[in-house]
Every structure is written in structure tokens, then in C-alpha cells.
Short mmCIF file of C-alpha atoms in Angstrom, two decimals:
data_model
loop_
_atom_site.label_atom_id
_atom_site.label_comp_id
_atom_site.label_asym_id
_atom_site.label_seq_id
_atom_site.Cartn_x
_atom_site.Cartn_y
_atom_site.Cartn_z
CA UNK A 446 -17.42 72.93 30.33
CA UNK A 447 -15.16 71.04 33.03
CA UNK A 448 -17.63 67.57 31.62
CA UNK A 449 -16.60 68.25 28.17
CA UNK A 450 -13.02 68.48 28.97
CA UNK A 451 -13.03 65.65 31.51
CA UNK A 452 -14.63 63.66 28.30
CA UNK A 453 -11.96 64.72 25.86
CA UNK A 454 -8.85 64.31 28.14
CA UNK A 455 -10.63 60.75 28.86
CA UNK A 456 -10.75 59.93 25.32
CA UNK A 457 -7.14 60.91 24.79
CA UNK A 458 -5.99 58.35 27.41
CA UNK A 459 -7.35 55.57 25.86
CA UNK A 460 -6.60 56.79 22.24
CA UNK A 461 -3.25 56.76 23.42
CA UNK A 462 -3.42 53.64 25.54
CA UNK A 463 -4.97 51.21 22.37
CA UNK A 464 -1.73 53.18 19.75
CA UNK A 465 0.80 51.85 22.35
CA UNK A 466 -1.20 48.37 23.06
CA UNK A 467 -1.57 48.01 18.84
CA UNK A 468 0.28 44.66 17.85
CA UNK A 469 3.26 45.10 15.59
CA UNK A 470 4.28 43.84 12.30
CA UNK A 471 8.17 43.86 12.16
CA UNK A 472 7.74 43.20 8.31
CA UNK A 473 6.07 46.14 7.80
CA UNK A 474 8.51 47.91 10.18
CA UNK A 475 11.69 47.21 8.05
CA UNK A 476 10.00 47.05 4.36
CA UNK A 477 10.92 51.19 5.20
CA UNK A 478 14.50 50.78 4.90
CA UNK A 479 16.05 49.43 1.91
CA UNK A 480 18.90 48.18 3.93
CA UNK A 481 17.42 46.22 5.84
CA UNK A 482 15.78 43.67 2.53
CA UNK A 483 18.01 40.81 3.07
CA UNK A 484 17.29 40.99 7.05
CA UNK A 485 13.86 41.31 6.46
CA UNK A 486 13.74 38.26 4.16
CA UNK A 487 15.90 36.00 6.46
CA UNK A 488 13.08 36.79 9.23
CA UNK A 489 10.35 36.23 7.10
CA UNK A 490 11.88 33.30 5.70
CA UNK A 491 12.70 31.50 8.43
CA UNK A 492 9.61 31.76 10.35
CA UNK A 493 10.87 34.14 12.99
CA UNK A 494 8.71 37.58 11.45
CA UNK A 495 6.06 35.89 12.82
CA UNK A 496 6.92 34.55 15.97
CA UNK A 497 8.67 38.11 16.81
CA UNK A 498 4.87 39.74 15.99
CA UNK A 499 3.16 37.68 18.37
CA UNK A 500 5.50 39.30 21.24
CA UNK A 501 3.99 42.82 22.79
CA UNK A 502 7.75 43.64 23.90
CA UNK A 503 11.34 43.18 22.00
CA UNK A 504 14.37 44.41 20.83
CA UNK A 505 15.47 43.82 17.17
CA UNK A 506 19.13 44.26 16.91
CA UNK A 507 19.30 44.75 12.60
CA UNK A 508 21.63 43.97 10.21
CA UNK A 509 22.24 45.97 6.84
CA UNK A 510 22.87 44.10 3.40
CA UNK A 511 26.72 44.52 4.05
CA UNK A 512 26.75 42.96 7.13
CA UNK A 513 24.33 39.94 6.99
CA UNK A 514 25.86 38.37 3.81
CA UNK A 515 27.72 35.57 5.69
CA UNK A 516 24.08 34.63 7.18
CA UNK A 517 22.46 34.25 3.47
CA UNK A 518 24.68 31.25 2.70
CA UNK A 519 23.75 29.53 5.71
CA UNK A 520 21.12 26.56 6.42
CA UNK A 521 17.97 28.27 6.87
CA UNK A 522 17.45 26.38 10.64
CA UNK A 523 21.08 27.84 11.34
CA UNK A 524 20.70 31.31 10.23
CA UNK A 525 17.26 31.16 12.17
CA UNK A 526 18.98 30.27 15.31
CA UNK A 527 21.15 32.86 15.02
CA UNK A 528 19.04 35.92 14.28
CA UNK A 529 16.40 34.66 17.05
CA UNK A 530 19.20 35.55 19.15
CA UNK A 531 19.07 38.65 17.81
CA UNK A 532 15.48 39.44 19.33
CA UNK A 533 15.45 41.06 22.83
CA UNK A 534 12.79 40.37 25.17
CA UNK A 535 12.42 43.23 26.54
CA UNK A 536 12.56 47.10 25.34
CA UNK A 537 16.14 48.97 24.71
CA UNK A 538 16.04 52.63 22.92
CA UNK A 539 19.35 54.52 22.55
CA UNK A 540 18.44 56.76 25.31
CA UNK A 541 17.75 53.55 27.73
CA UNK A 542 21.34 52.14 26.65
CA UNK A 543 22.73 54.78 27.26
CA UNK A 544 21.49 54.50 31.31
CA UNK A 545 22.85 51.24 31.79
CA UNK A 546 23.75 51.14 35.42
CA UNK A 547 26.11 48.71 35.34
CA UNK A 548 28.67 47.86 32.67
CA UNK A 549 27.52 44.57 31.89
CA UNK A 550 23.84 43.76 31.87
CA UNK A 551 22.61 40.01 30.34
CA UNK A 552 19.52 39.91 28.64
CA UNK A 553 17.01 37.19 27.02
CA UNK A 554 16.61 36.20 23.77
CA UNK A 555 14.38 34.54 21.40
CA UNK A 556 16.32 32.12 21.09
CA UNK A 557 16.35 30.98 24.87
CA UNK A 558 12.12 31.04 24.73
CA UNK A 559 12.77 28.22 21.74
CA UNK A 560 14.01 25.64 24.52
CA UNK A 561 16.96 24.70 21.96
CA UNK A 562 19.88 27.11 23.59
CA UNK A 563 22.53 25.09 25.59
CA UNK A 564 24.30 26.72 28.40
CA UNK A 565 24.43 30.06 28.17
CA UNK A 566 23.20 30.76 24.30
CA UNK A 567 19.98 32.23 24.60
CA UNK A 568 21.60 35.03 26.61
CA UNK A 569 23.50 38.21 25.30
CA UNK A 570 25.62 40.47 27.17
CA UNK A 571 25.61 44.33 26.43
CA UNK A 572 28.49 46.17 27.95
CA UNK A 573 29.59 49.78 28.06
CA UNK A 574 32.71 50.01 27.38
CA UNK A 575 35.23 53.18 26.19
CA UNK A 576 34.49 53.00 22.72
CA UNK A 577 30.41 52.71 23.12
CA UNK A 578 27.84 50.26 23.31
CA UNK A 579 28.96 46.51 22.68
CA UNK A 580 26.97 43.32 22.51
CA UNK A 581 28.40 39.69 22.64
CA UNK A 582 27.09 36.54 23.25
CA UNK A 583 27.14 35.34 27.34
CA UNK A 584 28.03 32.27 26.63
CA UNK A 585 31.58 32.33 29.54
CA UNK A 586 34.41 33.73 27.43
CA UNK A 587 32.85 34.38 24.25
CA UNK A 588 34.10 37.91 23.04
CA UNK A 589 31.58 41.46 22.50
CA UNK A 590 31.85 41.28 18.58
CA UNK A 591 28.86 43.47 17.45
CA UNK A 592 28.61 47.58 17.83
CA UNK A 593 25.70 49.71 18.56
CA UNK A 594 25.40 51.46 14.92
CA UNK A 595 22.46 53.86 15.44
CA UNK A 596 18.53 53.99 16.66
CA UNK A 597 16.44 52.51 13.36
CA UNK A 598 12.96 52.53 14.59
CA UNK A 599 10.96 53.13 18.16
CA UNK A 600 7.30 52.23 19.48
CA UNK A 601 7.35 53.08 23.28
CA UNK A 602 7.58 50.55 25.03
CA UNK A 603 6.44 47.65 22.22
CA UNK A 604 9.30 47.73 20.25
CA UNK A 605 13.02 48.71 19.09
CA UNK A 606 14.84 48.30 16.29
CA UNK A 607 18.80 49.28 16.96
CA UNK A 608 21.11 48.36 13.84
CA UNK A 609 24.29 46.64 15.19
CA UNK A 610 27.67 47.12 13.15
CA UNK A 611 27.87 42.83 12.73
CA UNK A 612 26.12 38.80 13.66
CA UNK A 613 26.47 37.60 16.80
CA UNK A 614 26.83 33.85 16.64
CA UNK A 615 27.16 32.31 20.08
CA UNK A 616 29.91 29.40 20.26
CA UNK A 617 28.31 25.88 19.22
CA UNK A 618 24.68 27.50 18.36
CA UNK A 619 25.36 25.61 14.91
CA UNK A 620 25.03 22.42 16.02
CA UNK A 621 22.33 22.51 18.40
CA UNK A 622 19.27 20.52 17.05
CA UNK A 623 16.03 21.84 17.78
CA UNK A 624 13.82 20.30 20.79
CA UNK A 625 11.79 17.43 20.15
CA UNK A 626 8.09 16.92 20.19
CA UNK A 627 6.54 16.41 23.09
CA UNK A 628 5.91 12.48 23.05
CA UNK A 629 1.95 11.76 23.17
CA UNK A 630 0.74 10.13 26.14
CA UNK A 631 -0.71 7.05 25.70
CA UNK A 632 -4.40 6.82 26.76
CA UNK A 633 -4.31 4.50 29.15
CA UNK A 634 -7.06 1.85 29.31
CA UNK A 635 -10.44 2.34 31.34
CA UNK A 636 -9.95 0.24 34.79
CA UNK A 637 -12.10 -2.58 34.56
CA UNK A 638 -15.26 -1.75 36.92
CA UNK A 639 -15.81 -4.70 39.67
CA UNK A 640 -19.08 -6.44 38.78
CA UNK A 641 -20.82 -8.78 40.93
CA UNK A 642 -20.33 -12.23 39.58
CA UNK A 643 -23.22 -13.00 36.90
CA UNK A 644 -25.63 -15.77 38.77
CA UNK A 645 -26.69 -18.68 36.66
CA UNK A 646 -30.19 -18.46 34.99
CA UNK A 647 -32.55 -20.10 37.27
CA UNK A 648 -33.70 -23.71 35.64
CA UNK A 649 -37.05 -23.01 34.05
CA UNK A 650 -40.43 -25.10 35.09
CA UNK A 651 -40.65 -27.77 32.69
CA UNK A 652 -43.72 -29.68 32.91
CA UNK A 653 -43.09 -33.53 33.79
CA UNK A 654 -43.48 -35.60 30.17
CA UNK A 655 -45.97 -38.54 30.02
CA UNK A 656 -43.42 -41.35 29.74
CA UNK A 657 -43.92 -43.79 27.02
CA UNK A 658 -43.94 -47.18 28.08
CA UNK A 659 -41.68 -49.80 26.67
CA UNK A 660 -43.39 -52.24 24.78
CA UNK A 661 -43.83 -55.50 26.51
CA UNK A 662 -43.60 -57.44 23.39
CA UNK A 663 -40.44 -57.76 20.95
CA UNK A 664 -39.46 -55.39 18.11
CA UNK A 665 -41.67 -55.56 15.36
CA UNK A 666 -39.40 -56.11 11.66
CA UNK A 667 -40.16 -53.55 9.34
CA UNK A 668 -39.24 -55.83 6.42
CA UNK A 669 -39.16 -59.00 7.48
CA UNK A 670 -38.62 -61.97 10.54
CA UNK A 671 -36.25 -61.02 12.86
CA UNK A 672 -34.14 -63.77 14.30
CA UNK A 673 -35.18 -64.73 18.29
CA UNK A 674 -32.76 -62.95 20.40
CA UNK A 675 -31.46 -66.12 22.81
CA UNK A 676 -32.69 -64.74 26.73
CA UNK A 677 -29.26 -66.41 28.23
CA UNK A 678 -26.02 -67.32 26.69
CA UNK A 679 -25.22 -70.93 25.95
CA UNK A 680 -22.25 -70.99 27.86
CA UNK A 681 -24.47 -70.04 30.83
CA UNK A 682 -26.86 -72.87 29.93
CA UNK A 683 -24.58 -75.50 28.64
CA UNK A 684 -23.96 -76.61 32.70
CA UNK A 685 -27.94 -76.92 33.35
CA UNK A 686 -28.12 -79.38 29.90
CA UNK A 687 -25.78 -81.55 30.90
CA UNK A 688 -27.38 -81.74 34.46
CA UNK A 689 -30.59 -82.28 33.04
CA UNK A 690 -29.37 -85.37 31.39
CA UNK A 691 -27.49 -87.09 33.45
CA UNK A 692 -30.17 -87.00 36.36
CA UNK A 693 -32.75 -88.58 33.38
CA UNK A 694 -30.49 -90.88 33.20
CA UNK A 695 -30.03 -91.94 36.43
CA UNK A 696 -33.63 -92.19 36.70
CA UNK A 697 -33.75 -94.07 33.73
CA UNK A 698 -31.59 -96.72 35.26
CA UNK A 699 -33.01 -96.89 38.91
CA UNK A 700 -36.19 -97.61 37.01
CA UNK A 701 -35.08 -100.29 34.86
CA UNK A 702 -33.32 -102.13 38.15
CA UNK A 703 -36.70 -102.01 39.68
CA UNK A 704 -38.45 -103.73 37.10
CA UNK A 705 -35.50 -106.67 36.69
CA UNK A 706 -36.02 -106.97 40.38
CA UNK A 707 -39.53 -106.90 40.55
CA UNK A 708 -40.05 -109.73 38.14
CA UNK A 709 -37.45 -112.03 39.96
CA UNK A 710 -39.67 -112.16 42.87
CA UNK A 711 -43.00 -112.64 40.99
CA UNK A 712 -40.92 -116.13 39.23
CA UNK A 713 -39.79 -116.93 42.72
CA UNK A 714 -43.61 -116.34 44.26
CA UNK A 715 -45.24 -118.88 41.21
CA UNK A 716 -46.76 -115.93 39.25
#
């Protein structure tokens, strides 16, 4: 009997463990109340019905038709920014509220998790003061302009939904642009790997050719005579010509004075 029990009780925990653990759909949430339409179709909207599911723990401060009307006339980035400021991180019932130890406690937003708040705007400031529960942006000076209305909806300790009596807008959260991209990072290019310098292809064997031997005799003509090419130029042999003749001629004349002299001596001798 004590197994069976031990079982059952066991089974409880995590029943009730996996109900609190259950993801959320805020849509679903506020499609109860019927004064809550126009809030619920700024969140879904805008894109921020989705981001607020994806958290396990928040705080959904609510506004009624009457008092989101300003917010439907808005740029849809602008009214975004603004209700995202309007999502809690964390988990506030009426009962925790009303344990605040001190009389000013800041708290985080949505809106600071986006990376676009400046200063102090992603922050809200809830304060008890004398006439109840107030919340104000805690951006330094700006006033508490919204009023705890009443409890709306509770999941222990996923999420809360507290209507508050008006928007919070915190000073200069119009203008703030959203974050850019992260630039991509340019790939940078592979390091060149060191390579050993290529060596030169080794000269291949090449077996010695039979030389052909010039022909010892002139150029055969294909068509016809070809002209004797001269062996020397005649300005080289023009010199040895006119050498050539004028020794002949000496010779020619140291001859002829022989014979004139040779006959004079036979007369003389009675030849």
C-alpha cells in the first residue's frame, strides 16, 4: 500500500511540475477578455506575441480598449517599442506587489533584451506610494503615470497579466532606431602554405644526331645555272693585279736590255 501511494504522490509531482513548465501562448491568454482585443492585436501585430511566448517568465502589464487608443494611431515599430516595455521579465502577482520591500523597485523589460533602449528605457520603476501601486518609466525624472487596475490572469510562476489604468512611454523611446545587423565577417583568405621552390625538370637524354656533312661541292640550281660566287672581293684583289703586272713588266724590260746588249758584243766579236 505505502508503494502505491509513493507511486501516486510521485506522479502528482511531475503532473504538476510539466502544468507549471507548459509554454504559454499570451494570444490565447487575452482572446478571454474582450477588453483586451485591441491589446491583443497590437502584440500580435507587431511581432511581440511571439517573442513574449518564447519567454518561460514575464509580466504583461494590459491595456483595455479605452486606454490603448492613442497607441493604435501610432507607427507600428513605435507602438512596438512601447508595449515591449510593457513586458516584465520576471513574475509580479497582486499578492507579490503588494510585498514590495522597498518603495521603489526597477525592473527589466522587453524592451531592454531588444538592445535598442538608450539610457535608462528598458527599465520601469514600480513604487508604492499612498494611493497604491504606480509604475513609471526609470528613465531619471520621468514621472509614475500608469496605476495598478486589478489582477487579469495568473500561471505560477510563468506568467502575469496585471491591467494598468494607462501607456507608459519612456521619454525619447520614439526616436530610437532599432539596432543594426550584425555586419558579416569577411572570410578571410587561406594563408598561402610555404612550398619548397619547384626544381627545374632535369634535361632529358637525347641521343647525339648523326651530323650531316656539308657538301664539299657548290649548291646545285634547281632551275637553272647559278652565277659563280667570286671566293675574294675585288677590292681585296685589285692590289695583287696590279702587282702582278708591273713585275711582268719589269721582267719584260730587263729581258729586252739583255738581248740589245748581247748582240752589241757578238758585232763587236766579228759574229
Amino acid at each position: 500500500m505505502d508503494s502505491k501511494v509513493s507511486s501516486l504522490l510521485f506522479i502528482a509531482i511531475l503532473c504538476l511540475i510539466s502544468s507549471t513548465s507548459t509554454a504559454f501562448n499570451i494570444t490565447k491568454i487575452l482572446a478571454q477578455y474582450p477588453e483586451f482585443v485591441s491589446f491583443n492585436d497590437l502584440l500580435t501585430q507587431s511581432g511581440l506575441a511571439k517573442e513574449m511566448s518564447s519567454r518561460e517568465t514575464i509580466t504583461v502589464l494590459a491595456l483595455d480598449n479605452s486606454s490603448i487608443g492613442g497607441l493604435n494611431g501610432r507607427p507600428l515599430d513605435i507602438a512596438k517599442r512601447i508595449l515591449s516595455a510593457h513586458v516584465i521579465l520576471d513574475y509580479y502577482d497582486q499578492i507579490k506587489l503588494s510585498k514590495l520591500k522597498k518603495a521603489s523597485t526597477i525592473v527589466t523589460t522587453l524592451y531592454q533584451a531588444s538592445g535598442a533602449a538608450d539610457d535608462r528605457q528598458g527599465f520601469l520603476n514600480i513604487s508604492r506610494t499612498a494611493e497604491g501601486i504606480k509604475f513609471g518609466s526609470a528613465v531619471k525624472g520621468a514621472p509614475l503615470v500608469a496605476s495598478l487596475v486589478k489582477p487579469v490572469y495568473a500561471q505560477p510562476y510563468n506568467i502575469s497579466v496585471i491591467q494598468v489604468s494607462e501607456p507608459i512611454e519612456a521619454p525619447g523611446i520614439e526616436n530610437n532606431a532599432p539596432p543594426p545587423p550584425p555586419a558579416a565577417v569577411p572570410k578571410k583568405a587561406p594563408a598561402p602554405t610555404a612550398k619548397s621552390p619547384s626544381k627545374a625538370p632535369a634535361p632529358s637524354k637525347v641521343e647525339p644526331s648523326t651530323l650531316t656533312e656539308s657538301p664539299t661541292e657548290g649548291p646545285v640550281a634547281a632551275d637553272g645555272p647559278v652565277a659563280d660566287v667570286p671566293t675574294a672581293s675585288p677590292l681585296a684583289d685589285a692590289p695583287m693585279a696590279d702587282e702582278t703586272t708591273a713585275e711582268a713588266a719589269s721582267s719584260q724590260k730587263h729581258a729586252g736590255g739583255a738581248v740589245v746588249v748581247i748582240g752589241l758584243l757578238a758585232c763587236m766579236m766579228g759574229f
